[in-house]
mmCIF file of C-alpha atoms in Angstrom:
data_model
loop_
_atom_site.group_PDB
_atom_site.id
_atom_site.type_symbol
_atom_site.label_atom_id
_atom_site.label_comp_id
_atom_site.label_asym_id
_atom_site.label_seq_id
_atom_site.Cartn_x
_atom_site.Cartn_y
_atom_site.Cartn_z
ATOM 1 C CA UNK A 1 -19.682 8.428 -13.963
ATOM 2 C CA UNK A 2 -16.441 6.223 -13.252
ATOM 3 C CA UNK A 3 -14.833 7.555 -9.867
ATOM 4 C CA UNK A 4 -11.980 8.992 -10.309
ATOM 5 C CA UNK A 5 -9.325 6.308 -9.390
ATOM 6 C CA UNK A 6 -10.402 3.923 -11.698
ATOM 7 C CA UNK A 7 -10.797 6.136 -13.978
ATOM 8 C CA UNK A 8 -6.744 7.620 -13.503
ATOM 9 C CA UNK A 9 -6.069 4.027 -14.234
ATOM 10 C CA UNK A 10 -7.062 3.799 -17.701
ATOM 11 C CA UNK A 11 -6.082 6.942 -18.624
ATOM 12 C CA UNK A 12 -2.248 6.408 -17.347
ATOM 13 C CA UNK A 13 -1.556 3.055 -19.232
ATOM 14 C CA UNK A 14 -0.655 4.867 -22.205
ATOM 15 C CA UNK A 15 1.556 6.918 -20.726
ATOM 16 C CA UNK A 16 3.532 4.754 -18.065
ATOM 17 C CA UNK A 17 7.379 4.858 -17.515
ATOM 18 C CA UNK A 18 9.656 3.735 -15.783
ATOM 19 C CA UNK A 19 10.863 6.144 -13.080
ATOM 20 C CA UNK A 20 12.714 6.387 -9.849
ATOM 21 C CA UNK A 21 11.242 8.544 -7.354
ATOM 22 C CA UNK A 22 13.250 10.659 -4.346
ATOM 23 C CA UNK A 23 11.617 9.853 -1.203
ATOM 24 C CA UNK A 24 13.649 11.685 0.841
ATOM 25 C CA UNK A 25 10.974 14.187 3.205
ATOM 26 C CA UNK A 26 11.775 15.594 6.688
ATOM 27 C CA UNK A 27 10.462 13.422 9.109
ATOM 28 C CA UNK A 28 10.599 10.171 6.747
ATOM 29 C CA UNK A 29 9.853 8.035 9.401
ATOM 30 C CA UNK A 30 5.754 9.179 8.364
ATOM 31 C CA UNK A 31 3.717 6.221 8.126
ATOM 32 C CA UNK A 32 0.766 6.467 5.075
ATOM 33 C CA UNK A 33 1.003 8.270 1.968
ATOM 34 C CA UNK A 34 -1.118 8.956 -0.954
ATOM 35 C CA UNK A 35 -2.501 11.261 -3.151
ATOM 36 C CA UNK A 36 -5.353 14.651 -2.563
ATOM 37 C CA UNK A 37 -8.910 13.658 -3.420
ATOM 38 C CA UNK A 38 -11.838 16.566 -3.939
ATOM 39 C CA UNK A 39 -14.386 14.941 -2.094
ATOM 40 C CA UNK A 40 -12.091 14.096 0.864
ATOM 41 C CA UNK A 41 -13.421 16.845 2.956
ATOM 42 C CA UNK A 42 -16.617 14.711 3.318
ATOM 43 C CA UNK A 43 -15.184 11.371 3.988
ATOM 44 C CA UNK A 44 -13.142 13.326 6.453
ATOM 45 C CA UNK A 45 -16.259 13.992 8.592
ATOM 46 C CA UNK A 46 -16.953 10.584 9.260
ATOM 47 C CA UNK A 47 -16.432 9.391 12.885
ATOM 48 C CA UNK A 48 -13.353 7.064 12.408
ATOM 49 C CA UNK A 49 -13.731 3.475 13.563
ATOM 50 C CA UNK A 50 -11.472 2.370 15.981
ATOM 51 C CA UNK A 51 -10.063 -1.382 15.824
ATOM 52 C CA UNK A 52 -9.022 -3.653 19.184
ATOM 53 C CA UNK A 53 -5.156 -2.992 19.725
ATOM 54 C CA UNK A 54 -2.729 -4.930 17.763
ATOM 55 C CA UNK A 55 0.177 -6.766 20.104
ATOM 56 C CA UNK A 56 3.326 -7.261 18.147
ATOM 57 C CA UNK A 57 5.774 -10.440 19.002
ATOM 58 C CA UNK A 58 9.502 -9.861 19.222
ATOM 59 C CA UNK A 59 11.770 -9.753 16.073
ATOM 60 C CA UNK A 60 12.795 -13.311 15.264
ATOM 61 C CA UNK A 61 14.635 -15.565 12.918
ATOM 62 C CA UNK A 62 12.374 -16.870 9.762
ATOM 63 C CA UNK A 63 12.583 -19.346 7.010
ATOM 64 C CA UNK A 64 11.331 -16.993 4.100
ATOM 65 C CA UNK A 65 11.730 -20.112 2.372
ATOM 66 C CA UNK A 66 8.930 -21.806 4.234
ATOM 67 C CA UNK A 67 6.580 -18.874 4.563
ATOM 68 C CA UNK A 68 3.312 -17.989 2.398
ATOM 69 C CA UNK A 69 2.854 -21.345 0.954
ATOM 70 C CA UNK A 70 0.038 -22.726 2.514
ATOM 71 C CA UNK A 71 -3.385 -23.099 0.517
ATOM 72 C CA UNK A 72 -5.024 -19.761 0.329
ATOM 73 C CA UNK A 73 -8.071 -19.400 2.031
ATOM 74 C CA UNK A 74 -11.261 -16.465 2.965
ATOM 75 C CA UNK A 75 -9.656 -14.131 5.178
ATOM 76 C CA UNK A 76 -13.480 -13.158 6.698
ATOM 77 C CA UNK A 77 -13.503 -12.776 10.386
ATOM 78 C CA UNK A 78 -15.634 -15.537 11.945
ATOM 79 C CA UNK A 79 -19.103 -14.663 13.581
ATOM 80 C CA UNK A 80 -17.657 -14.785 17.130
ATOM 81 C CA UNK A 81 -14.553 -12.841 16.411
ATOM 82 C CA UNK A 82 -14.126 -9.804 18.672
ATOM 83 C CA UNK A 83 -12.454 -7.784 16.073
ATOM 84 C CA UNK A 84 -15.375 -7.369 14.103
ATOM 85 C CA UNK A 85 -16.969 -4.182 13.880
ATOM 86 C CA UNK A 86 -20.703 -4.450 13.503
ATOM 87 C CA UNK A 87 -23.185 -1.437 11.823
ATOM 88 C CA UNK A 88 -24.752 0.519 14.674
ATOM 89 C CA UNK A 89 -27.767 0.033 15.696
ATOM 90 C CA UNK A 90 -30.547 2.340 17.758
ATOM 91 C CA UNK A 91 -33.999 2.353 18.052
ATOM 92 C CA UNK A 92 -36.499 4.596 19.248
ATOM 93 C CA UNK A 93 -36.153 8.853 19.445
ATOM 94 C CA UNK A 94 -32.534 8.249 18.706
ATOM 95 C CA UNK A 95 -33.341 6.196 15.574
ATOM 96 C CA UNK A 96 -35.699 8.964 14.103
ATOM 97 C CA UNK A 97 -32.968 11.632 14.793
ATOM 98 C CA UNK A 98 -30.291 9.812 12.833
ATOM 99 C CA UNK A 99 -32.473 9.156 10.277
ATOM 100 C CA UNK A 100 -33.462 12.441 9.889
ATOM 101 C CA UNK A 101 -29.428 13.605 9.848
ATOM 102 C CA UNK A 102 -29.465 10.958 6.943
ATOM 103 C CA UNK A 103 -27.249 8.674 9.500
ATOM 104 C CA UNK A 104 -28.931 5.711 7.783
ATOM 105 C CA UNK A 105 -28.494 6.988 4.091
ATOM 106 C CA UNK A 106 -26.561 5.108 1.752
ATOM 107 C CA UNK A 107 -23.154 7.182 1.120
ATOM 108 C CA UNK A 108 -23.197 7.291 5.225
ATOM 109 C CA UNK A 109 -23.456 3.589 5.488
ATOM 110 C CA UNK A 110 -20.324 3.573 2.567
ATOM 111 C CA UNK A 111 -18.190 5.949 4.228
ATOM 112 C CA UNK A 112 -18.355 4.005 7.436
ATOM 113 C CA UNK A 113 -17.537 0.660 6.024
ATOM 114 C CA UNK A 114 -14.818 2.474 3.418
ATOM 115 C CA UNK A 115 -13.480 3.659 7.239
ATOM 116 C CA UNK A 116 -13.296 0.604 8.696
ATOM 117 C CA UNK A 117 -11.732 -1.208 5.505
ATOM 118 C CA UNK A 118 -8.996 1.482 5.454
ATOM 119 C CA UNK A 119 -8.264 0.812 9.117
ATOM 120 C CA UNK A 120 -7.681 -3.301 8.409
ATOM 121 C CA UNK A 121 -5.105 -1.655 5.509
ATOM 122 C CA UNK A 122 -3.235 0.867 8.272
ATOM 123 C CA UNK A 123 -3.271 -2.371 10.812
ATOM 124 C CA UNK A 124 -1.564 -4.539 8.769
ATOM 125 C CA UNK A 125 0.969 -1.951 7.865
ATOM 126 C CA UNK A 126 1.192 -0.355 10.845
ATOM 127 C CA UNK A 127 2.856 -4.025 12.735
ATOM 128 C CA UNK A 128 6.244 -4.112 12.865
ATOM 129 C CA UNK A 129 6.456 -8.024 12.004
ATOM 130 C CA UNK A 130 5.503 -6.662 8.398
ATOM 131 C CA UNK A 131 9.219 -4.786 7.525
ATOM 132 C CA UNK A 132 10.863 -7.972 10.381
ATOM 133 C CA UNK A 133 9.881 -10.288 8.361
ATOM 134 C CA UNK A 134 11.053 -8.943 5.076
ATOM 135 C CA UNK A 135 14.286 -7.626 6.237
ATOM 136 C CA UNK A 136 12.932 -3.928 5.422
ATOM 137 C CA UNK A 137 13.803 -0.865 7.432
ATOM 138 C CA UNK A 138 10.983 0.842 8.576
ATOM 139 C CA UNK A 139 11.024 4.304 6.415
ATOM 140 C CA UNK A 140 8.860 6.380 4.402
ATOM 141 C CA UNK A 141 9.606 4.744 1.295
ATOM 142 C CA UNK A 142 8.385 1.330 2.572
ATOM 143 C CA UNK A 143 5.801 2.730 4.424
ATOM 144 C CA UNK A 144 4.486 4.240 1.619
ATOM 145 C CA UNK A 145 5.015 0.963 -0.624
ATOM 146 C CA UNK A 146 3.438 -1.566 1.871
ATOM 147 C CA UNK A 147 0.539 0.937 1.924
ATOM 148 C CA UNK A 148 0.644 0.839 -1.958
ATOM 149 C CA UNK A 149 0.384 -2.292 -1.879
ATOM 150 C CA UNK A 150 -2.173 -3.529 0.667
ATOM 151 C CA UNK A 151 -4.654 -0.749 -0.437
ATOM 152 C CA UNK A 152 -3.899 -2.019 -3.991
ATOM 153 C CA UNK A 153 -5.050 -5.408 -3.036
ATOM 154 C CA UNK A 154 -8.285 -4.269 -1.598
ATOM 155 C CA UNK A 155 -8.830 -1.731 -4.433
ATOM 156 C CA UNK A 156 -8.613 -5.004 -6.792
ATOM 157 C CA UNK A 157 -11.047 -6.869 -4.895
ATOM 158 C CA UNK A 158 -13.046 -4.264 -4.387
ATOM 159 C CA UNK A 159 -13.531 -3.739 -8.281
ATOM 160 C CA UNK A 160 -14.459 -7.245 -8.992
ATOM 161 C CA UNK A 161 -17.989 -6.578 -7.034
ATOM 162 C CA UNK A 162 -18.824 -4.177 -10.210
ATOM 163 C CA UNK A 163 -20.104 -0.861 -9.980
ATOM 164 C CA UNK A 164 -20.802 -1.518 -6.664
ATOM 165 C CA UNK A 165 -17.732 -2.460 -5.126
ATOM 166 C CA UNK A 166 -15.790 0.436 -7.619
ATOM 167 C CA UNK A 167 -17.959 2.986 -5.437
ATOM 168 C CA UNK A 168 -16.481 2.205 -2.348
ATOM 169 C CA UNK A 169 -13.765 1.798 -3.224
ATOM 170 C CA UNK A 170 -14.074 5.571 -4.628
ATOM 171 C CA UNK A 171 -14.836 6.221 -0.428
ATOM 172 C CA UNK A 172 -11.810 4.099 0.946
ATOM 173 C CA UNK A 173 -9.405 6.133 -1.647
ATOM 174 C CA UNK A 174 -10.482 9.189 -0.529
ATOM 175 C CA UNK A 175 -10.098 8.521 3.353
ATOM 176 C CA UNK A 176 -6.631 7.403 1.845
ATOM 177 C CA UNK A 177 -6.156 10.825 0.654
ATOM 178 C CA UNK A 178 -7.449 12.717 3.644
ATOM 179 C CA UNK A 179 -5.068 10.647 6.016
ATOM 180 C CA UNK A 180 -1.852 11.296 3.969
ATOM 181 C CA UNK A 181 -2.622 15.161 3.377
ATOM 182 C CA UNK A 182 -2.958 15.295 6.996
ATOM 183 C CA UNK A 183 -0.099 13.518 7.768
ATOM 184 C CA UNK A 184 2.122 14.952 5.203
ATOM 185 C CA UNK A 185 1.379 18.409 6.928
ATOM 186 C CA UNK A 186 1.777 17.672 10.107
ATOM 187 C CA UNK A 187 5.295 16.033 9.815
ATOM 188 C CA UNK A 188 6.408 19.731 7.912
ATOM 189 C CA UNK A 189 5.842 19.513 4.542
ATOM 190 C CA UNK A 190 3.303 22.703 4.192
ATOM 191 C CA UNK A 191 4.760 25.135 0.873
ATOM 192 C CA UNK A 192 5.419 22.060 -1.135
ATOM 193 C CA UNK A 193 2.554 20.112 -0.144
ATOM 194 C CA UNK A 194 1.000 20.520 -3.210
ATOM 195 C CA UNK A 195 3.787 19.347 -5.275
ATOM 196 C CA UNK A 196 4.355 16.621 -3.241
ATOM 197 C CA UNK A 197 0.732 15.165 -3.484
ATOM 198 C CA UNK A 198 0.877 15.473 -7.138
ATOM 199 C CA UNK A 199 4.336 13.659 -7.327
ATOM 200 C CA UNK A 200 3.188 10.447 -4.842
ATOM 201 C CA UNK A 201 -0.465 10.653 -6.736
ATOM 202 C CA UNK A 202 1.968 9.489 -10.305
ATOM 203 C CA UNK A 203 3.504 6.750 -7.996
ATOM 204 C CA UNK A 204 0.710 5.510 -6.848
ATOM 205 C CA UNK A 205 -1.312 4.741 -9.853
ATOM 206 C CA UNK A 206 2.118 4.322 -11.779
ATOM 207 C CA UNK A 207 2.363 1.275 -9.427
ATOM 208 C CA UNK A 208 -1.078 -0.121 -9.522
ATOM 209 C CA UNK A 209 -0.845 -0.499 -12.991
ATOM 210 C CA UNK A 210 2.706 -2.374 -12.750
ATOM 211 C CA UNK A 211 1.154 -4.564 -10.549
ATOM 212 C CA UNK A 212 -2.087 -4.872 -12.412
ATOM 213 C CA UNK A 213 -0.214 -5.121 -15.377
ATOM 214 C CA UNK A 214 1.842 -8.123 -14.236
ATOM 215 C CA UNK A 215 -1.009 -10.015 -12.848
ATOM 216 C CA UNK A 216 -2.250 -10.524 -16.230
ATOM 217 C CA UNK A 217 -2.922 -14.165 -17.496
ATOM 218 C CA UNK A 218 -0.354 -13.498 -20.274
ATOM 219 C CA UNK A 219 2.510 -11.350 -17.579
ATOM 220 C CA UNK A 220 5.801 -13.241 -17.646
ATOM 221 C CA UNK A 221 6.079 -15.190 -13.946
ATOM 222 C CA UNK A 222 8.772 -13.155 -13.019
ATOM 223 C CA UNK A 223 6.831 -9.668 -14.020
ATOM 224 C CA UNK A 224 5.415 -9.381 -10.533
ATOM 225 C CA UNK A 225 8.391 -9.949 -8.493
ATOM 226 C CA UNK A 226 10.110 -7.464 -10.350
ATOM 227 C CA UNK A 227 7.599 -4.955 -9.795
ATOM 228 C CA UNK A 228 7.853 -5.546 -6.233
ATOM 229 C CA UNK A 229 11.831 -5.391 -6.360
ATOM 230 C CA UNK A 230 11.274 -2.155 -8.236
ATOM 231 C CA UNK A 231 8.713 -0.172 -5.687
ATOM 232 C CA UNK A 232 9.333 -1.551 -2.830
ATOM 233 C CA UNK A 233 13.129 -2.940 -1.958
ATOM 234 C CA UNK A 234 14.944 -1.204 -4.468
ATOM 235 C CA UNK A 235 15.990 1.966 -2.817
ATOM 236 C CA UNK A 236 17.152 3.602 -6.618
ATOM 237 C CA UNK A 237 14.334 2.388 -8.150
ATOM 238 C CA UNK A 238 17.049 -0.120 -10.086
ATOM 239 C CA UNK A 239 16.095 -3.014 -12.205
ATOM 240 C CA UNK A 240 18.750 -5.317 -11.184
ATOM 241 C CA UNK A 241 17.519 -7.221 -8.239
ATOM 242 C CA UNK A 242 20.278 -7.568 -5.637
ATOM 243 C CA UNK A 243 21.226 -10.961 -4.865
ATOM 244 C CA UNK A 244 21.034 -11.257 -1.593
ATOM 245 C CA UNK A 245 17.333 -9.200 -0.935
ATOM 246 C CA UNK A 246 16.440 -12.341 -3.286
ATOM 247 C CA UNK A 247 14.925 -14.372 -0.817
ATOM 248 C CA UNK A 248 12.766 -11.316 1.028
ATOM 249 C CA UNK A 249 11.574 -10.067 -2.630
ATOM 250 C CA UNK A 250 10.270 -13.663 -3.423
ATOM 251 C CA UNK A 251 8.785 -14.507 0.078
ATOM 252 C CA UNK A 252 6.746 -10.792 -0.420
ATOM 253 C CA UNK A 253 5.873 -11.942 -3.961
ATOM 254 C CA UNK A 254 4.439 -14.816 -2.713
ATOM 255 C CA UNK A 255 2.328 -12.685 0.126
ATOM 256 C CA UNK A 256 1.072 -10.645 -2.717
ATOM 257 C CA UNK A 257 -0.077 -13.375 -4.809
ATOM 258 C CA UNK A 258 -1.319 -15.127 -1.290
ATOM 259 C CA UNK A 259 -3.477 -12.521 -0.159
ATOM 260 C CA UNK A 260 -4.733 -11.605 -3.619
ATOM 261 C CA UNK A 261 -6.518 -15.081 -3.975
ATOM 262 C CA UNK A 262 -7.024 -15.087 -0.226
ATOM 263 C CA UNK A 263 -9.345 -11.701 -0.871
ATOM 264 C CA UNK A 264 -10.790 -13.183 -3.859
ATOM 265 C CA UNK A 265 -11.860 -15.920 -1.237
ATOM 266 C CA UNK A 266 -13.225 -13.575 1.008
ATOM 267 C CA UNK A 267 -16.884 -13.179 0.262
ATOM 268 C CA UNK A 268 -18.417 -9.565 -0.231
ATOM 269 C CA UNK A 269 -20.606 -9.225 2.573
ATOM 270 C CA UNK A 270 -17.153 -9.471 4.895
ATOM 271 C CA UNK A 271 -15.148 -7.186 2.601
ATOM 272 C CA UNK A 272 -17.785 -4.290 2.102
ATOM 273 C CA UNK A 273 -18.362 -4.320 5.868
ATOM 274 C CA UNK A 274 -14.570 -4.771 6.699
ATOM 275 C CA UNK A 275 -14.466 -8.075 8.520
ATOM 276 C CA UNK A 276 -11.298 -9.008 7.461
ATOM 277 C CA UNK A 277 -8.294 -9.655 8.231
ATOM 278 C CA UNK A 278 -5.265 -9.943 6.664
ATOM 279 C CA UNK A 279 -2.430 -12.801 7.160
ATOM 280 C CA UNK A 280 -0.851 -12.321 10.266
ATOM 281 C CA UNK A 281 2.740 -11.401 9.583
ATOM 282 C CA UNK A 282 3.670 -12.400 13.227
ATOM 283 C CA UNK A 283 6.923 -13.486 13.626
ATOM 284 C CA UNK A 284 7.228 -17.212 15.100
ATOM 285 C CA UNK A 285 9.475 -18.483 17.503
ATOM 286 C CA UNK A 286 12.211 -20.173 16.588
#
C-alpha cells in the first residue's frame, strides 16, 4: 500500500488552486508546522536523537548575487565527522534484551534514522543565518515555509530510492506531524487544533506539488522562482513579485535548485542513516 503522503500527492493534482492562506496564530513566532498523521503516536515513542549544537555567526552583509553558484556536490558527512550519528551498538545480555523488545527490528531501525533525518531538516531551519541571509523575518509563516521546503527536498530524494526510500519517508512525515501537533498545542491553539491541522495539511501538499510541478523537464525557468515568491516571501500570497525582494527570491531559488542536485549527489547509505548535512547558510564576513 502507498503511504499516505505520496499517496495525498497524486490525489491533489487534480484539484490544486491557487490560494492565499492566513497565517496569523497566537504565538506566531512557533517554529515547525505540518499536518496530523495516524500512526504518529508510534513514531512519537522513539527516543529522539540529539545532534552536536549548532553556533550561529553574527548577521552580516552578503552578495546574494554571488551566493549558491558553486558546482553542486554530495552533501554526506565524511567518515571522521563528529556530527555523525552512528546505529547503536551492544553486545552481550543487553543485546538479547533489545532484541527481544524488537530494538533491532526493521520499522525500529526506520524510525530512528527517519528521527535523525528530521533533526538535519529542524537544524538547518532552526539557524538564524537561514531568514539573515534572505532578508526574511523570522515568523511563523517562514518558519513554516523553510520547513516546507527543506522537508520537501528530502521527501524528493527520499522517493527516488523506490519503495524503499518512499517508506521512510512515510516515518520522517509522521515525526513531522507529531512535532507540529505538539507544538501547535503548546503555543495555545487547543479548540481549533483540529481545523488548523487540516488547513496547513492543504498547504503543505498544495506546495509540494507547486514545487514538484515546476521542477518538471518541461516547467517554464521561471515556474520555480515563482513558486517560491508565492509560499514563501509573499506575505498575501500575491503573484506579482516585488521588485526589490527580487534578488533574495532568486538567491533562494538558486539554494533550492542547489541542494536538490546536491541531495541527488548524496548517496543513500548517508541519506537513509542521516549523515548529512545541508549547505551551511553561515553568514561570511565582510
Amino acid at each position: 500500500m502507498m503511504p499516505r503522503w505520496s499517496r495525498s500527492l497524486t490525489n491533489i493534482i487534480s484539484r490544486q488552486k491557487t490560494k492565499s492562506y492566513d497565517f496569523s496564530i497566537p504565538n506566531k513566532h512557533l517554529l515547525y508546522l505540518s499536518p496530523p498523521y495516524r500512526q504518529s503516536s508510534k513514531v512519537a515513542a522513539a527516543t529522539a536523537v540529539e545532534l552536536p549544537p549548532d553556533v550561529s555567526s553574527a548577521k552580516s552583509e552578503v552578495n546574494l548575487n554571488k551566493l549558491f553558484r558553486a558546482k553542486p556536490c554530495s552533501l554526506a558527512l565524511p567518515p571522521d565527522s563528529p556530527l555523525r550519528i552512528e546505529e547503536p551498538t551492544y553486545e552481550g545480555l543487553r543485546h538479547f534484551l533489545l532484541k527481544m523488545m524488537l530494538f533491532y527490528s526493521k520499522q525500529s531501525k526506520s524510525i530512528r534514522q527517519a528521527n535523525v533525518i528530521y533533526r538535519r531538516v529542524v537544524s538547518q531551519v532552526d539557524k538564524p543565518a537561514i531568514y539573515d541571509v534572505f532578508s526574511l523575518e523570522r515568523t511563523f509563516r517562514t518558519n513554516f515555509s523553510m520547513l516546507m521546503i527543506h522537508m520537501w527536498l528530502c521527501l524528493r530524494r527520499l522517493k527516488a530510492e523506490g519503495q524503499e526510500g518512499v517508506e521512510l519517508g512515510q516515518y520522517v512525515y509522521e515525526i513531522y506531524n507529531h512535532d507540529l501537533e505538539t507544538r501547535v498545542s503548546k503555543a495555545g491553539v487547543n479548540l481549533l487544533l483540529s481545523k488548523w491541522m487540516r488547513e496547513l495539511e492543504k498547504v503543505f501538499y498544495g506546495n509540494i506539488v507547486a514545487f514538484d510541478t515546476a521542477m518538471l523537464p518541461e516547467a517554464k525557468p521561471g515556474d520555480l522562482q515563482n513558486a517560491i515568491w508565492k509560499n514563501v516571501f509573499a506575505e498575501d500570497g500575491s503573484s506579482k513579485l516585488d521588485a526589490a525582494a527580487l534578488p533574495s527570491v532568486m538567491a533562494f531559488t538558486r539554494y533550492v535548485r542547489r541542494e536538490c542536485t546536491c541531495l541527488s549527489l548524496t548517496d543513500k547509505e548517508a541519506m537513509f542513516t542521516g549523515n548529512f548535512m545541508f549547505t551551511s547558510l553561515e553568514n561570511p564576513k565582510p
